[in-house]
Amino acid sequence: MMAGLTGWHLLVLVLVILLLFGAAKLPALAKSMGQSARLFKGEMKAMKDDDGKTDQTSVDVAKSSPAVDQSTTAPRSDSGTTT
């Protein structure tokens, strides 16, 4: 079983990150992660907006298009078949 992270675990984790990346690179890393998260959030919102527009457009098209009358379609010709 895995227990939750305690204060000591978080402290060790922060120290390991400092050792791996160095104090100078951490602000740039945080800025990059923030920009990526913001971009991802914006793309997800755009996808939701596009889905909403597509759903509404299909409903509008279905309401405005007249029903197809089957009696006005051209008759099929059965060329060459006699029984």
Backbone as ProteinMPNN parsed JSONL, in Angstrom:
{"seq_chain_A": "MMAGLTGWHLLVLVLVILLLFGAAKLPALAKSMGQSARLFKGEMKAMKDDDGKTDQTSVDVAKSSPAVDQSTTAPRSDSGTTT", "coords_chain_A": {"N_chain_A": [[0.832, -1.182, 0.0], [0.299, 2.264, -0.587], [1.151, 5.112, 1.078], [0.009, 8.507, 1.676], [1.683, 11.502, 0.472], [3.988, 12.939, 2.62], [5.242, 15.767, 4.483], [8.025, 15.415, 4.574], [8.495, 13.773, 2.385], [7.822, 15.482, 0.268], [9.755, 17.47, 0.62], [12.146, 16.063, 0.091], [11.646, 15.421, -2.564], [11.607, 17.988, -3.762], [14.27, 18.732, -3.3], [15.626, 16.82, -4.875], [14.72, 17.56, -7.417], [15.838, 20.126, -7.557], [18.556, 19.443, -7.564], [18.726, 17.987, -9.968], [17.892, 19.792, -12.038], [18.906, 22.276, -11.377], [19.049, 25.484, -9.81], [18.935, 27.721, -11.437], [17.635, 26.966, -13.775], [15.043, 26.352, -13.048], [13.024, 28.5, -12.952], [12.637, 28.971, -15.725], [11.76, 26.473, -16.515], [9.346, 26.279, -15.093], [7.943, 28.403, -16.281], [7.738, 27.497, -18.908], [6.178, 25.192, -18.529], [3.834, 26.373, -17.603], [3.043, 27.891, -19.854], [2.576, 25.806, -21.646], [0.449, 24.484, -20.379], [-1.489, 26.509, -20.478], [-1.818, 26.774, -23.252], [-2.793, 24.225, -23.879], [-5.203, 24.267, -22.445], [-6.537, 26.321, -23.806], [-6.787, 25.166, -26.361], [-8.444, 22.994, -25.763], [-10.763, 24.359, -25.025], [-11.378, 25.584, -27.452], [-11.931, 23.33, -28.995], [-14.242, 22.397, -27.695], [-15.948, 24.545, -28.229], [-16.069, 24.372, -31.041], [-17.301, 21.865, -31.297], [-19.79, 22.433, -30.168], [-20.76, 24.324, -31.997], [-20.877, 22.759, -34.313], [-22.763, 20.809, -33.575], [-25.023, 22.46, -33.22], [-25.268, 23.501, -35.81], [-25.869, 21.202, -37.306], [-28.361, 20.596, -36.258], [-29.794, 22.874, -37.041], [-29.646, 22.599, -39.842], [-31.03, 20.205, -40.211], [-33.567, 21.008, -39.412], [-34.196, 22.948, -41.331], [-34.029, 21.724, -43.844], [-36.023, 20.364, -46.425], [-38.214, 17.506, -46.409], [-37.428, 14.588, -48.265], [-39.179, 13.742, -51.108], [-40.28, 10.72, -52.077], [-41.774, 10.016, -54.323], [-41.081, 11.624, -56.435], [-38.71, 10.819, -57.452], [-36.657, 9.492, -60.033], [-37.796, 6.724, -61.978], [-36.524, 3.373, -61.74], [-34.829, 1.682, -64.285], [-35.198, -1.505, -65.592], [-33.224, -2.804, -67.423], [-32.953, -5.187, -69.924], [-33.871, -7.388, -68.503], [-36.207, -9.854, -68.417], [-39.033, -11.69, -67.46]], "CA_chain_A": [[0.0, 0.0, 0.0], [1.055, 3.5, -0.688], [0.621, 6.17, 1.938], [0.056, 9.829, 1.065], [2.954, 12.212, 0.588], [4.124, 13.756, 3.824], [6.136, 16.914, 4.312], [9.386, 14.946, 4.297], [8.544, 13.293, 1.007], [7.834, 16.649, -0.603], [11.058, 18.117, 0.765], [13.123, 15.255, -0.651], [11.315, 15.578, -3.976], [12.073, 19.312, -4.167], [15.74, 18.697, -3.331], [16.048, 16.044, -6.044], [14.465, 18.396, -8.593], [16.87, 21.171, -7.558], [19.828, 18.842, -7.97], [18.678, 17.589, -11.369], [17.742, 20.893, -12.973], [19.629, 23.463, -10.954], [18.181, 26.594, -9.407], [18.827, 28.7, -12.523], [16.732, 26.488, -14.811], [13.692, 26.137, -12.535], [12.037, 29.485, -13.424], [12.353, 28.738, -17.142], [10.972, 25.244, -16.57], [8.007, 26.61, -14.62], [7.319, 29.247, -17.303], [7.427, 26.62, -20.034], [5.048, 24.334, -18.154], [2.66, 27.24, -17.545], [2.636, 28.198, -21.221], [2.025, 24.578, -22.218], [-0.862, 24.257, -19.765], [-2.386, 27.526, -21.002], [-2.085, 26.413, -24.637], [-3.651, 23.037, -23.84], [-6.524, 24.709, -21.979], [-7.137, 27.074, -24.906], [-7.156, 24.225, -27.419], [-9.605, 22.225, -25.301], [-11.92, 25.248, -25.097], [-11.696, 25.746, -28.87], [-12.558, 22.094, -29.447], [-15.604, 22.382, -27.157], [-16.712, 25.535, -28.982], [-16.303, 23.808, -32.367], [-18.296, 20.801, -31.157], [-21.072, 23.072, -29.935], [-21.187, 24.926, -33.25], [-21.2, 21.668, -35.227], [-24.035, 20.241, -33.134], [-26.079, 23.428, -33.496], [-25.409, 23.59, -37.26], [-26.566, 20.012, -37.796], [-29.751, 20.727, -35.85], [-30.378, 23.896, -37.902], [-29.769, 22.039, -41.177], [-32.101, 19.211, -40.166], [-34.84, 21.72, -39.308], [-34.474, 23.751, -42.511], [-34.066, 20.958, -45.086], [-37.32, 19.718, -46.633], [-38.187, 16.052, -46.495], [-37.296, 14.116, -49.635], [-40.39, 13.078, -51.58], [-39.868, 9.532, -52.82], [-42.542, 9.879, -55.56], [-40.511, 12.44, -57.5], [-37.439, 10.268, -57.912], [-36.75, 8.837, -61.349], [-37.991, 5.277, -61.865], [-35.398, 2.542, -62.154], [-35.092, 0.897, -65.488], [-34.671, -2.862, -65.531], [-32.842, -3.084, -68.802], [-32.49, -6.512, -70.296], [-34.366, -8.485, -67.677], [-37.612, -10.196, -68.631], [-39.382, -12.985, -66.834]], "C_chain_A": [[0.874, 1.24, 0.0], [0.395, 4.567, 0.17], [0.722, 7.504, 1.202], [1.422, 10.471, 1.257], [2.941, 13.067, 1.848], [5.049, 14.927, 3.522], [7.552, 16.5, 3.961], [9.514, 14.449, 2.855], [8.626, 14.459, 0.028], [9.168, 17.374, -0.555], [12.129, 17.374, -0.019], [12.887, 15.409, -2.152], [11.814, 16.921, -4.51], [13.598, 19.346, -4.247], [16.258, 17.927, -4.544], [15.849, 16.858, -7.32], [15.498, 19.511, -8.692], [18.213, 20.626, -8.022], [19.835, 18.486, -9.452], [18.692, 18.783, -12.32], [18.555, 22.123, -12.607], [18.673, 24.613, -10.704], [17.966, 27.584, -10.548], [17.796, 28.267, -13.567], [15.281, 26.34, -14.333], [12.685, 27.211, -12.968], [11.661, 29.289, -14.895], [11.496, 27.485, -17.319], [9.528, 25.514, -16.152], [7.259, 27.453, -15.653], [6.895, 28.398, -18.499], [6.226, 25.73, -19.738], [3.759, 25.149, -18.088], [2.135, 27.587, -18.927], [2.004, 26.976, -21.882], [0.63, 24.306, -21.675], [-1.884, 25.253, -20.308], [-2.776, 27.211, -22.445], [-3.037, 25.226, -24.712], [-5.072, 23.41, -23.454], [-7.255, 25.468, -23.088], [-7.594, 26.167, -26.039], [-8.372, 23.398, -27.019], [-10.874, 23.073, -25.384], [-12.342, 25.439, -26.545], [-12.379, 24.504, -29.423], [-13.996, 22.006, -28.949], [-16.484, 23.36, -27.921], [-17.041, 25.016, -30.38], [-17.352, 22.712, -32.315], [-19.681, 21.386, -30.956], [-21.626, 23.699, -31.21], [-21.612, 23.851, -34.241], [-22.535, 21.053, -34.856], [-25.186, 21.181, -33.475], [-26.31, 23.534, -34.995], [-26.172, 22.391, -37.798], [-28.038, 20.05, -37.41], [-30.452, 21.743, -36.749], [-30.604, 23.354, -39.313], [-30.915, 21.035, -41.218], [-33.471, 19.889, -40.107], [-35.187, 22.425, -40.621], [-34.559, 22.939, -43.789], [-35.413, 20.259, -45.226], [-37.155, 18.206, -46.727], [-38.132, 15.65, -47.958], [-38.563, 13.355, -49.994], [-39.975, 11.921, -52.479], [-40.601, 9.415, -54.158], [-41.936, 10.661, -56.709], [-39.184, 11.908, -57.996], [-37.661, 9.532, -59.22], [-36.923, 7.34, -61.159], [-36.765, 4.517, -62.351], [-35.782, 1.793, -63.417], [-34.446, -0.471, -65.325], [-34.326, -3.293, -66.936], [-32.364, -4.51, -68.957], [-33.015, -7.639, -69.44], [-35.84, -8.677, -67.947], [-37.875, -11.521, -67.977], [-40.646, -13.524, -67.381]], "O_chain_A": [[1.997, 1.259, 0.503], [-0.784, 4.878, -0.003], [1.445, 7.613, 0.212], [2.214, 10.04, 2.094], [2.0, 13.819, 2.099], [5.573, 15.043, 2.414], [8.211, 17.149, 3.149], [10.526, 14.685, 2.194], [9.405, 14.427, -0.925], [9.658, 17.843, -1.582], [12.931, 17.994, -0.718], [13.842, 15.515, -2.922], [12.384, 16.978, -5.599], [14.153, 19.935, -5.175], [17.23, 18.346, -5.172], [16.705, 16.849, -8.203], [15.984, 19.812, -9.782], [18.924, 21.28, -8.786], [20.851, 18.667, -10.123], [19.431, 18.779, -13.305], [18.857, 22.936, -13.48], [17.612, 24.697, -11.322], [16.916, 28.224, -10.616], [17.15, 29.116, -14.18], [14.38, 26.215, -15.161], [11.564, 26.854, -13.329], [10.494, 29.426, -15.262], [10.612, 27.447, -18.175], [8.595, 25.029, -16.791], [6.067, 27.239, -15.876], [5.801, 28.578, -19.033], [5.361, 25.538, -20.592], [2.7, 24.659, -18.48], [0.925, 27.582, -19.155], [1.009, 27.099, -22.597], [-0.271, 23.938, -22.429], [-3.028, 24.879, -20.569], [-3.938, 27.366, -22.82], [-3.973, 25.221, -25.51], [-6.033, 22.932, -24.057], [-8.456, 25.278, -23.284], [-8.664, 26.373, -26.611], [-9.239, 23.131, -27.851], [-11.934, 22.576, -25.763], [-13.536, 25.454, -26.843], [-13.303, 24.609, -30.23], [-14.881, 21.586, -29.695], [-17.635, 23.05, -28.23], [-18.161, 25.194, -30.859], [-18.207, 22.634, -33.197], [-20.651, 20.881, -31.521], [-22.825, 23.615, -31.474], [-22.612, 24.019, -34.938], [-23.362, 20.8, -35.732], [-26.22, 20.734, -33.97], [-27.46, 23.65, -35.419], [-27.036, 22.548, -38.661], [-28.882, 19.577, -38.172], [-31.582, 21.508, -37.177], [-31.643, 23.62, -39.917], [-31.691, 21.024, -42.173], [-34.431, 19.39, -40.693], [-36.361, 22.493, -40.985], [-35.125, 23.432, -44.765], [-35.899, 19.639, -44.28], [-36.089, 17.702, -47.079], [-38.734, 16.312, -48.804], [-38.973, 12.439, -49.281], [-39.378, 12.137, -53.533], [-40.085, 8.759, -55.062], [-42.253, 10.383, -57.866], [-38.585, 12.505, -58.89], [-38.748, 9.01, -59.469], [-36.286, 6.743, -60.291], [-36.06, 4.963, -63.257], [-36.914, 1.337, -63.579], [-33.275, -0.571, -64.96], [-35.058, -4.061, -67.561], [-31.493, -4.98, -68.226], [-32.614, -8.783, -69.652], [-36.638, -7.766, -67.731], [-37.001, -12.388, -67.953], [-41.087, -14.598, -66.972]]}, "name": "protein", "num_of_chains": 1, "seq": "MMAGLTGWHLLVLVLVILLLFGAAKLPALAKSMGQSARLFKGEMKAMKDDDGKTDQTSVDVAKSSPAVDQSTTAPRSDSGTTT"}
